[in-house]
Amino acid sequence: MKRLACALLLAFPLLLRAQTGMIVTLDDGWRFTPGDSIAYAAPAFDDSRWVPVKVDRIWEAQGYEKLDGFAWYRLRFQLPLAMRDSARLRDGLRFFLGKINNFDLTYLNGGLIGVNDTVVPPGTRPDTAYLKADVGLWNVARTYVLPADDPRIAWGKENVLAVRVFDAGGEGGMYTGGQSVRMMTLGDYLVIDTRSEPFRFAGHDLSKTFTLKNVSPVHTLHGSLTIVVRNKVSGEGIRHEVRDPAGQPPGGVMDSSHDVREVTLAPLASRDFTLKIGGLDQSARVTYDFVIADGAGHSGAAEETPYILTPLPPESPRINGPAVTGTRPGRPFLYAVPVSGVRPMTFSAEDLPPGLSINPATGIIAGRIKNRGDYPVTLTASNARGKASRTLRIVAGDKVALTPPLGWNSWNCWGLSVDRSKVIASAKSFKAKGLVDHGWQYINIDDGWEIVGTSAEPKREKNGDIRTNAKFPDMKALGDTLHALGLRFGIYSSPGPLTCGGYTASYGFERNDARSYARWGVDYLKYDWCSYEKIAKDTSLPELKAPYLLMRKMLDEVDRDIVFSLCQYGMGNVWEWGAEVGGNLWRTTGDITDTWESMSSIGFNQLADGRFAGPGHWNDPDMLVVGWVGWGPSLHPSGLTPDEQYTHISLWCMLSAPLLIGCDLNRLDDFTLNLLANDEVLAVDQDPLGKQAVPAVTAGDIQVWTKPLADGGKAIGVFNTGKNTAPFTLELSRLGVQGSLPLRDLWRQKEVRSSGGTVDLRVPSHGVVLLKAGVASR
Ligand code: GAL
């Protein structure tokens, strides 16, 4: 078997060339115009006066900052007859157009071929019903496969692609890059689905189901599947088992590091397998390769396995969460004491300020503090296994968000398809999965709760109050439900007439909206920028500040503490004035997605603004992309590898970033929970000093960031941004840390020995080692 695997691996490059055939790249030469006319679809239309445009970046990055609504892209290209004739299969022509923000109608030579990632038959008339504001398609890559004899294709001649794009708000246009067209290969029909099921932990083992799918209705696919599992750090092969759940696969159970088997799949057939690997304390790299017999195609997939570092909390009570929390006197106060440990548990609080009381059964502290002051409160929790006490400072003054907010937001998972039941289910999971026990507090609804901007119905009541859409029938009841669980309630709007998703926003009705929020019990407002670009005269500072000053004033008029989150992507160096306009946090960048490029380029570039962050006002590098995400109705596991996810959480904690979980909490697997429930790691984020980390040492791909902590200690993040595991010797003296001080690995919650002031580390590629040094030297 092993020899066969080697032979196949050696043959890969050849096979690949044979199957790929000719590709015509479509990523250059496009022309562009804002506006809309069906005449633009016609191949003969003269687009010579349109402007050249890139299709690897949004149009806002190319001089169209204010453009929302329709725009067209056109490209002329040749389709050589040889492409069709040299192809092994002559049945399909595959266009890859990349991601398009938000909606597309794609024409080839004047005929509509695709709408929002669905191919349409010849003669289909455009239907603007595709402009559905409750579906988020901005993150979906468009692939259109046409039969090779489709009348819309002009073989051996010039072809014209015309893409009509509608942007509902915010970023717009074709933006991925790598656009191309080529003939289908048999490998295109073989899907190795490794992402529908995450790895599950069973004792010391990891297992998952993966599926081979033949998506062709006509071809039978026959070939060999090779699975290779290697330790990511040492490169050594790892024993594993692959089983067919319906019985033993041909060749029996494989337990070597290489595994090859013959598989035949009838048209549209699929077959499940389970893969089992012994648990590791680092990732294994798994590669799946399917080579179709006779070199007729190839399909591959690769992934890294999750590994759990966070120890389970003890069964006895442990009080977690921030050491300080802020409120303004006279405003409603709600704080559920975060405690891990077995239930039932009883709670008490000594020296609570007048006006507050604690529910001994739930640990929820509620009420209103009458007088300003700094109140150290002794919290106690007891259960059958023991008792714990800890001090929480409640500061009744001018500030809220004295530590970065911790919570959940609907956007990165559900996008515009969020609804009431998804929000309530998330809140319940917060409790059921124990996240509340580690200090997670906010449940925030992002865009999609308001009445749609294109709706024929009135957008507001006669008195100007905003109307919600049918998915959110009763916001007050929703707020009450969240508060009863001890959670805080967040909401979203925009200062323009419409939100980024095309829903009704606050322009002209800011006072009504602030009052509605207060009536519903809202504790947090994320306030975007979308469609305000049409109202602002220019991008001068007074214009950038105006909508936020206005909403701040309205929020100050109502009888609630509402955390104010600015979401204008860093324009005008918002960090320099975000606090001045009353912001408690402000986005410093565009939207994050679940790729290493996106997360790492945001996270490692939060430098200029560090000194402006502190208690009550935080830089916000955007929400978390761990767990199942999707920005719409269908979700997928984060595209970040497990090491990248450790980096994401570690870096955000080092940056004192607000942490808003962006995944479906009902599908919270053990690995994701381990990322979100490590109290020593979260304590770095919630440190009351509120300093943002800075890079202290850079050596090749290694970046060492340090963050001073309130207890005089220092958090140290050693990140490897490179593609290979890197050995690295950390010299503590270079970080201003005495070698004799205690050093702790925060993910493993274990002491680390330094020898002579140095620590030898092996940092996995794209991974991290997060440490805390006892006390910093002066
Ligand atoms: C974007 C914002 C996202 C999300 C979205 C809603 O501008 O950056 O985080 O809120 O709007 O439409």
Short mmCIF file of N, CA and C in Angstrom, two decimals, residues 360-508:
data_model
loop_
_atom_site.label_atom_id
_atom_site.label_comp_id
_atom_site.label_asym_id
_atom_site.label_seq_id
_atom_site.Cartn_x
_atom_site.Cartn_y
_atom_site.Cartn_z
N PRO A 360 -29.62 35.35 45.62
CA PRO A 360 -28.72 34.29 46.11
C PRO A 360 -28.76 33.03 45.26
N ALA A 361 -29.85 32.82 44.51
CA ALA A 361 -29.94 31.59 43.72
C ALA A 361 -29.32 31.76 42.34
N THR A 362 -29.38 32.96 41.76
CA THR A 362 -28.87 33.13 40.39
C THR A 362 -27.55 33.89 40.35
N GLY A 363 -27.21 34.61 41.40
CA GLY A 363 -25.99 35.41 41.39
C GLY A 363 -26.13 36.68 40.56
N ILE A 364 -27.36 37.07 40.24
CA ILE A 364 -27.55 38.30 39.45
C ILE A 364 -27.65 39.49 40.41
N ILE A 365 -26.75 40.47 40.20
CA ILE A 365 -26.82 41.70 41.00
C ILE A 365 -27.59 42.71 40.17
N ALA A 366 -28.62 43.33 40.78
CA ALA A 366 -29.44 44.29 40.02
C ALA A 366 -29.86 45.44 40.92
N GLY A 367 -30.32 46.51 40.30
CA GLY A 367 -30.79 47.69 41.03
C GLY A 367 -30.23 48.94 40.40
N ARG A 368 -30.21 50.03 41.18
CA ARG A 368 -29.60 51.29 40.71
C ARG A 368 -28.80 51.83 41.87
N ILE A 369 -27.58 52.24 41.63
CA ILE A 369 -26.77 52.81 42.70
C ILE A 369 -27.13 54.29 42.80
N LYS A 370 -27.40 54.72 44.03
CA LYS A 370 -27.81 56.12 44.19
C LYS A 370 -26.65 57.09 43.99
N ASN A 371 -25.54 56.80 44.70
CA ASN A 371 -24.47 57.80 44.76
C ASN A 371 -23.22 57.36 44.04
N ARG A 372 -22.52 58.35 43.52
CA ARG A 372 -21.23 58.07 42.89
C ARG A 372 -20.31 57.42 43.92
N GLY A 373 -19.36 56.66 43.49
CA GLY A 373 -18.41 56.08 44.43
C GLY A 373 -17.73 54.86 43.87
N ASP A 374 -16.70 54.42 44.58
CA ASP A 374 -15.93 53.25 44.19
C ASP A 374 -16.22 52.22 45.27
N TYR A 375 -16.95 51.17 44.94
CA TYR A 375 -17.45 50.24 45.96
C TYR A 375 -16.80 48.86 45.81
N PRO A 376 -15.83 48.52 46.68
CA PRO A 376 -15.31 47.14 46.64
C PRO A 376 -16.33 46.20 47.29
N VAL A 377 -16.74 45.22 46.55
CA VAL A 377 -17.79 44.29 47.03
C VAL A 377 -17.16 42.91 47.14
N THR A 378 -17.41 42.21 48.24
CA THR A 378 -16.87 40.85 48.35
C THR A 378 -17.94 39.86 47.89
N LEU A 379 -17.63 39.18 46.82
CA LEU A 379 -18.55 38.19 46.27
C LEU A 379 -18.18 36.82 46.83
N THR A 380 -19.19 36.03 47.15
CA THR A 380 -18.93 34.66 47.62
C THR A 380 -19.87 33.71 46.89
N ALA A 381 -19.33 32.58 46.48
CA ALA A 381 -20.15 31.54 45.84
C ALA A 381 -19.83 30.22 46.55
N SER A 382 -20.88 29.44 46.85
CA SER A 382 -20.63 28.13 47.48
C SER A 382 -21.45 27.05 46.80
N ASN A 383 -20.84 25.88 46.75
CA ASN A 383 -21.56 24.69 46.28
C ASN A 383 -21.13 23.50 47.13
N ALA A 384 -21.60 22.31 46.76
CA ALA A 384 -21.30 21.12 47.56
C ALA A 384 -19.79 20.85 47.65
N ARG A 385 -19.03 21.37 46.73
CA ARG A 385 -17.58 21.09 46.70
C ARG A 385 -16.74 22.16 47.40
N GLY A 386 -17.36 23.30 47.74
CA GLY A 386 -16.55 24.31 48.41
C GLY A 386 -17.10 25.71 48.27
N LYS A 387 -16.21 26.65 48.49
CA LYS A 387 -16.62 28.05 48.60
C LYS A 387 -15.50 28.91 48.03
N ALA A 388 -15.87 30.04 47.37
CA ALA A 388 -14.82 30.95 46.86
C ALA A 388 -15.28 32.37 47.08
N SER A 389 -14.32 33.25 47.31
CA SER A 389 -14.63 34.67 47.48
C SER A 389 -13.69 35.49 46.63
N ARG A 390 -14.16 36.65 46.21
CA ARG A 390 -13.32 37.54 45.40
C ARG A 390 -13.90 38.94 45.46
N THR A 391 -13.03 39.92 45.29
CA THR A 391 -13.51 41.30 45.32
C THR A 391 -13.85 41.78 43.91
N LEU A 392 -14.99 42.43 43.79
CA LEU A 392 -15.35 43.11 42.54
C LEU A 392 -15.52 44.59 42.87
N ARG A 393 -14.81 45.45 42.16
CA ARG A 393 -15.02 46.89 42.38
C ARG A 393 -16.15 47.36 41.47
N ILE A 394 -17.17 47.91 42.08
CA ILE A 394 -18.24 48.51 41.26
C ILE A 394 -18.02 50.01 41.33
N VAL A 395 -17.78 50.61 40.18
CA VAL A 395 -17.47 52.04 40.17
C VAL A 395 -18.67 52.79 39.58
N ALA A 396 -19.33 53.57 40.43
CA ALA A 396 -20.45 54.38 39.95
C ALA A 396 -19.90 55.77 39.65
N GLY A 397 -19.73 56.06 38.38
CA GLY A 397 -19.12 57.33 37.99
C GLY A 397 -19.59 57.71 36.61
N ASP A 398 -18.64 58.17 35.77
CA ASP A 398 -19.04 58.61 34.43
C ASP A 398 -18.85 57.55 33.37
N LYS A 399 -18.16 56.48 33.74
CA LYS A 399 -17.75 55.54 32.69
C LYS A 399 -18.43 54.18 32.78
N VAL A 400 -18.71 53.63 31.60
CA VAL A 400 -19.09 52.22 31.52
C VAL A 400 -17.99 51.52 30.72
N ALA A 401 -18.11 50.23 30.54
CA ALA A 401 -17.11 49.44 29.78
C ALA A 401 -15.70 49.69 30.32
N LEU A 402 -15.53 49.53 31.63
CA LEU A 402 -14.20 49.73 32.22
C LEU A 402 -13.23 48.63 31.79
N THR A 403 -13.78 47.50 31.37
CA THR A 403 -12.97 46.48 30.69
C THR A 403 -13.68 46.21 29.35
N PRO A 404 -12.98 45.66 28.35
CA PRO A 404 -13.61 45.47 27.04
C PRO A 404 -14.86 44.58 27.14
N PRO A 405 -15.95 44.97 26.48
CA PRO A 405 -17.16 44.14 26.53
C PRO A 405 -16.91 42.72 26.01
N LEU A 406 -17.53 41.74 26.68
CA LEU A 406 -17.45 40.34 26.26
C LEU A 406 -18.85 39.88 25.92
N GLY A 407 -19.03 39.37 24.72
CA GLY A 407 -20.37 38.91 24.39
C GLY A 407 -20.45 38.18 23.07
N TRP A 408 -21.65 38.18 22.51
CA TRP A 408 -21.94 37.50 21.24
C TRP A 408 -22.63 38.50 20.33
N ASN A 409 -22.37 38.42 19.05
CA ASN A 409 -23.05 39.27 18.07
C ASN A 409 -23.48 38.39 16.91
N SER A 410 -24.64 38.69 16.34
CA SER A 410 -25.24 37.80 15.33
C SER A 410 -24.57 37.87 13.96
N TRP A 411 -23.76 38.90 13.68
CA TRP A 411 -23.38 39.18 12.29
C TRP A 411 -22.52 38.08 11.66
N ASN A 412 -21.41 37.70 12.31
CA ASN A 412 -20.49 36.77 11.65
C ASN A 412 -21.09 35.38 11.46
N CYS A 413 -22.16 35.08 12.20
CA CYS A 413 -22.81 33.80 11.90
C CYS A 413 -24.02 34.03 11.00
N TRP A 414 -25.04 34.71 11.50
CA TRP A 414 -26.30 34.71 10.76
C TRP A 414 -26.44 35.84 9.75
N GLY A 415 -25.58 36.85 9.81
CA GLY A 415 -25.74 37.98 8.90
C GLY A 415 -27.17 38.51 8.97
N LEU A 416 -27.74 38.76 7.80
CA LEU A 416 -29.09 39.36 7.77
C LEU A 416 -30.18 38.32 8.00
N SER A 417 -29.80 37.04 8.12
CA SER A 417 -30.85 36.04 8.34
C SER A 417 -31.12 35.82 9.84
N VAL A 418 -30.60 36.72 10.66
CA VAL A 418 -30.85 36.61 12.11
C VAL A 418 -32.35 36.74 12.40
N ASP A 419 -32.82 36.01 13.39
CA ASP A 419 -34.21 36.21 13.84
C ASP A 419 -34.27 36.02 15.36
N ARG A 420 -35.45 36.28 15.88
CA ARG A 420 -35.64 36.28 17.32
C ARG A 420 -35.26 34.93 17.94
N SER A 421 -35.69 33.84 17.29
CA SER A 421 -35.44 32.55 17.94
C SER A 421 -33.94 32.23 17.94
N LYS A 422 -33.22 32.69 16.92
CA LYS A 422 -31.77 32.44 16.91
C LYS A 422 -31.10 33.23 18.05
N VAL A 423 -31.61 34.42 18.30
CA VAL A 423 -31.02 35.24 19.36
C VAL A 423 -31.30 34.58 20.73
N ILE A 424 -32.53 34.15 20.91
CA ILE A 424 -32.86 33.54 22.20
C ILE A 424 -32.10 32.22 22.38
N ALA A 425 -31.99 31.47 21.28
CA ALA A 425 -31.23 30.20 21.38
C ALA A 425 -29.78 30.50 21.76
N SER A 426 -29.22 31.57 21.22
CA SER A 426 -27.83 31.91 21.55
C SER A 426 -27.71 32.26 23.02
N ALA A 427 -28.67 33.04 23.51
CA ALA A 427 -28.64 33.43 24.91
C ALA A 427 -28.72 32.20 25.81
N LYS A 428 -29.59 31.27 25.42
CA LYS A 428 -29.74 30.06 26.25
C LYS A 428 -28.47 29.24 26.22
N SER A 429 -27.81 29.20 25.04
CA SER A 429 -26.54 28.46 24.97
C SER A 429 -25.46 29.12 25.82
N PHE A 430 -25.50 30.43 25.90
CA PHE A 430 -24.55 31.14 26.77
C PHE A 430 -24.60 30.56 28.17
N LYS A 431 -25.84 30.31 28.61
CA LYS A 431 -26.03 29.73 29.95
C LYS A 431 -25.65 28.26 29.93
N ALA A 432 -26.29 27.53 28.99
CA ALA A 432 -26.16 26.07 29.02
C ALA A 432 -24.72 25.62 28.83
N LYS A 433 -23.98 26.28 27.96
CA LYS A 433 -22.60 25.86 27.70
C LYS A 433 -21.62 26.49 28.70
N GLY A 434 -22.16 27.30 29.61
CA GLY A 434 -21.33 27.82 30.69
C GLY A 434 -20.53 29.06 30.33
N LEU A 435 -20.78 29.68 29.17
CA LEU A 435 -19.98 30.86 28.83
C LEU A 435 -20.18 31.99 29.83
N VAL A 436 -21.40 32.12 30.34
CA VAL A 436 -21.66 33.17 31.34
C VAL A 436 -20.77 32.99 32.57
N ASP A 437 -20.37 31.75 32.82
CA ASP A 437 -19.53 31.49 34.00
C ASP A 437 -18.12 32.05 33.84
N HIS A 438 -17.80 32.46 32.62
CA HIS A 438 -16.45 32.99 32.37
C HIS A 438 -16.49 34.48 32.03
N GLY A 439 -17.63 35.11 32.22
CA GLY A 439 -17.69 36.55 32.09
C GLY A 439 -18.32 37.06 30.80
N TRP A 440 -18.81 36.16 29.94
CA TRP A 440 -19.46 36.62 28.70
C TRP A 440 -20.84 37.15 29.04
N GLN A 441 -21.17 38.34 28.55
CA GLN A 441 -22.35 39.05 29.06
C GLN A 441 -23.35 39.55 28.02
N TYR A 442 -22.83 40.06 26.91
CA TYR A 442 -23.73 40.74 25.96
C TYR A 442 -24.25 39.79 24.90
N ILE A 443 -25.51 39.95 24.55
CA ILE A 443 -26.09 39.26 23.39
C ILE A 443 -26.53 40.38 22.46
N ASN A 444 -25.85 40.53 21.35
CA ASN A 444 -26.07 41.69 20.48
C ASN A 444 -26.66 41.28 19.13
N ILE A 445 -27.76 41.93 18.78
CA ILE A 445 -28.33 41.71 17.45
C ILE A 445 -27.69 42.73 16.53
N ASP A 446 -27.12 42.28 15.44
CA ASP A 446 -26.54 43.19 14.46
C ASP A 446 -27.63 43.59 13.47
N ASP A 447 -27.25 43.95 12.26
CA ASP A 447 -28.21 44.39 11.25
C ASP A 447 -29.25 43.30 10.99
N GLY A 448 -30.47 43.74 10.62
CA GLY A 448 -31.47 42.77 10.18
C GLY A 448 -32.69 42.70 11.07
N TRP A 449 -32.78 43.53 12.11
CA TRP A 449 -33.97 43.49 12.98
C TRP A 449 -34.99 44.56 12.56
N GLU A 450 -34.53 45.57 11.82
CA GLU A 450 -35.36 46.73 11.48
C GLU A 450 -36.23 46.40 10.25
N ILE A 451 -37.17 47.28 9.97
CA ILE A 451 -37.99 47.07 8.77
C ILE A 451 -37.12 47.35 7.54
N VAL A 452 -37.29 46.52 6.51
CA VAL A 452 -36.46 46.64 5.30
C VAL A 452 -36.69 47.99 4.64
N GLY A 453 -35.60 48.62 4.18
CA GLY A 453 -35.70 49.96 3.58
C GLY A 453 -36.55 49.99 2.33
N THR A 454 -36.62 48.88 1.58
CA THR A 454 -37.41 48.87 0.34
C THR A 454 -38.85 48.43 0.58
N SER A 455 -39.20 48.17 1.84
CA SER A 455 -40.55 47.70 2.12
C SER A 455 -41.59 48.76 1.73
N ALA A 456 -42.74 48.30 1.25
CA ALA A 456 -43.80 49.24 0.86
C ALA A 456 -44.51 49.79 2.10
N GLU A 457 -44.35 49.11 3.20
CA GLU A 457 -45.02 49.54 4.44
C GLU A 457 -44.33 50.77 5.04
N PRO A 458 -45.03 51.52 5.89
CA PRO A 458 -44.36 52.63 6.57
C PRO A 458 -43.20 52.11 7.42
N LYS A 459 -42.12 52.87 7.46
CA LYS A 459 -40.94 52.43 8.19
C LYS A 459 -41.04 52.81 9.66
N ARG A 460 -41.86 53.82 9.92
CA ARG A 460 -41.95 54.32 11.28
C ARG A 460 -43.41 54.50 11.68
N GLU A 461 -43.64 54.46 12.98
CA GLU A 461 -44.99 54.75 13.49
C GLU A 461 -45.25 56.24 13.29
N LYS A 462 -46.52 56.64 13.56
CA LYS A 462 -46.85 58.06 13.37
C LYS A 462 -45.96 58.97 14.22
N ASN A 463 -45.60 58.49 15.41
CA ASN A 463 -44.77 59.33 16.30
C ASN A 463 -43.28 59.26 15.95
N GLY A 464 -42.94 58.56 14.88
CA GLY A 464 -41.54 58.51 14.46
C GLY A 464 -40.78 57.29 14.98
N ASP A 465 -41.40 56.47 15.79
CA ASP A 465 -40.69 55.30 16.33
C ASP A 465 -40.46 54.26 15.23
N ILE A 466 -39.28 53.66 15.25
CA ILE A 466 -38.92 52.70 14.21
C ILE A 466 -39.77 51.43 14.32
N ARG A 467 -40.09 50.84 13.16
CA ARG A 467 -40.80 49.56 13.17
C ARG A 467 -39.80 48.44 12.89
N THR A 468 -40.04 47.32 13.52
CA THR A 468 -39.16 46.16 13.30
C THR A 468 -39.73 45.32 12.17
N ASN A 469 -38.98 44.34 11.68
CA ASN A 469 -39.55 43.44 10.69
C ASN A 469 -40.17 42.23 11.40
N ALA A 470 -40.82 41.38 10.59
CA ALA A 470 -41.63 40.30 11.18
C ALA A 470 -40.78 39.32 12.01
N LYS A 471 -39.47 39.30 11.78
CA LYS A 471 -38.63 38.35 12.53
C LYS A 471 -38.42 38.80 13.98
N PHE A 472 -38.72 40.06 14.25
CA PHE A 472 -38.53 40.59 15.61
C PHE A 472 -39.81 41.27 16.09
N PRO A 473 -40.82 40.45 16.43
CA PRO A 473 -42.14 41.02 16.72
C PRO A 473 -42.18 41.87 17.99
N ASP A 474 -41.35 41.57 18.97
CA ASP A 474 -41.51 42.29 20.25
C ASP A 474 -40.13 42.48 20.90
N MET A 475 -39.56 43.64 20.66
CA MET A 475 -38.20 43.87 21.16
C MET A 475 -38.16 43.99 22.68
N LYS A 476 -39.19 44.55 23.26
CA LYS A 476 -39.21 44.71 24.73
C LYS A 476 -39.20 43.33 25.39
N ALA A 477 -40.05 42.44 24.83
CA ALA A 477 -40.11 41.08 25.41
C ALA A 477 -38.75 40.39 25.25
N LEU A 478 -38.11 40.64 24.12
CA LEU A 478 -36.80 40.02 23.89
C LEU A 478 -35.78 40.54 24.92
N GLY A 479 -35.80 41.85 25.13
CA GLY A 479 -34.90 42.44 26.13
C GLY A 479 -35.16 41.84 27.51
N ASP A 480 -36.44 41.70 27.87
CA ASP A 480 -36.78 41.15 29.19
C ASP A 480 -36.25 39.72 29.32
N THR A 481 -36.40 38.94 28.23
CA THR A 481 -35.93 37.54 28.28
C THR A 481 -34.42 37.51 28.53
N LEU A 482 -33.69 38.37 27.84
CA LEU A 482 -32.23 38.37 28.01
C LEU A 482 -31.85 38.81 29.42
N HIS A 483 -32.51 39.85 29.89
CA HIS A 483 -32.18 40.35 31.23
C HIS A 483 -32.48 39.31 32.30
N ALA A 484 -33.58 38.58 32.10
CA ALA A 484 -33.94 37.57 33.11
C ALA A 484 -32.85 36.50 33.20
N LEU A 485 -32.11 36.31 32.12
CA LEU A 485 -31.01 35.34 32.14
C LEU A 485 -29.73 35.97 32.70
N GLY A 486 -29.81 37.24 33.07
CA GLY A 486 -28.62 37.93 33.59
C GLY A 486 -27.75 38.48 32.48
N LEU A 487 -28.28 38.49 31.24
CA LEU A 487 -27.47 38.94 30.11
C LEU A 487 -27.84 40.36 29.72
N ARG A 488 -26.94 41.01 29.00
CA ARG A 488 -27.19 42.37 28.53
C ARG A 488 -27.54 42.32 27.05
N PHE A 489 -28.30 43.32 26.60
CA PHE A 489 -28.95 43.28 25.29
C PHE A 489 -28.32 44.34 24.38
N GLY A 490 -27.82 43.91 23.22
CA GLY A 490 -27.21 44.86 22.29
C GLY A 490 -27.97 44.93 20.98
N ILE A 491 -27.83 46.05 20.30
CA ILE A 491 -28.56 46.29 19.07
C ILE A 491 -27.67 47.06 18.10
N TYR A 492 -28.15 47.25 16.85
CA TYR A 492 -27.34 47.86 15.79
C TYR A 492 -28.16 48.89 15.03
N SER A 493 -27.52 49.97 14.61
CA SER A 493 -28.16 50.90 13.66
C SER A 493 -27.08 51.67 12.92
N SER A 494 -27.52 52.57 12.08
CA SER A 494 -26.60 53.35 11.26
C SER A 494 -27.09 54.79 11.25
N PRO A 495 -26.19 55.77 11.11
CA PRO A 495 -26.64 57.16 11.16
C PRO A 495 -27.28 57.66 9.87
N GLY A 496 -27.14 56.93 8.77
CA GLY A 496 -27.77 57.33 7.52
C GLY A 496 -29.22 56.88 7.48
N PRO A 497 -29.89 57.04 6.34
CA PRO A 497 -31.28 56.57 6.24
C PRO A 497 -31.38 55.04 6.22
N LEU A 498 -30.31 54.37 5.70
CA LEU A 498 -30.35 52.91 5.59
C LEU A 498 -29.12 52.30 6.23
N THR A 499 -29.26 51.08 6.74
CA THR A 499 -28.10 50.36 7.28
C THR A 499 -27.31 49.77 6.10
N CYS A 500 -26.18 49.14 6.43
CA CYS A 500 -25.37 48.52 5.36
C CYS A 500 -26.15 47.42 4.66
N GLY A 501 -27.05 46.76 5.37
CA GLY A 501 -27.83 45.69 4.78
C GLY A 501 -29.09 46.19 4.10
N GLY A 502 -29.30 47.50 4.04
CA GLY A 502 -30.48 48.04 3.36
C GLY A 502 -31.72 48.10 4.24
N TYR A 503 -31.53 48.05 5.54
CA TYR A 503 -32.67 48.16 6.46
C TYR A 503 -32.81 49.62 6.94
N THR A 504 -33.93 49.91 7.58
CA THR A 504 -34.17 51.29 8.02
C THR A 504 -33.19 51.68 9.12
N ALA A 505 -32.60 52.85 8.98
CA ALA A 505 -31.63 53.31 9.98
C ALA A 505 -32.11 54.62 10.61
N SER A 506 -31.22 55.26 11.35
CA SER A 506 -31.68 56.27 12.31
C SER A 506 -31.76 57.72 11.79
N TYR A 507 -31.30 58.00 10.59
CA TYR A 507 -31.17 59.39 10.15
C TYR A 507 -32.47 60.20 10.35
N GLY A 508 -32.36 61.29 11.09
CA GLY A 508 -33.52 62.16 11.33
C GLY A 508 -34.39 61.69 12.49
#
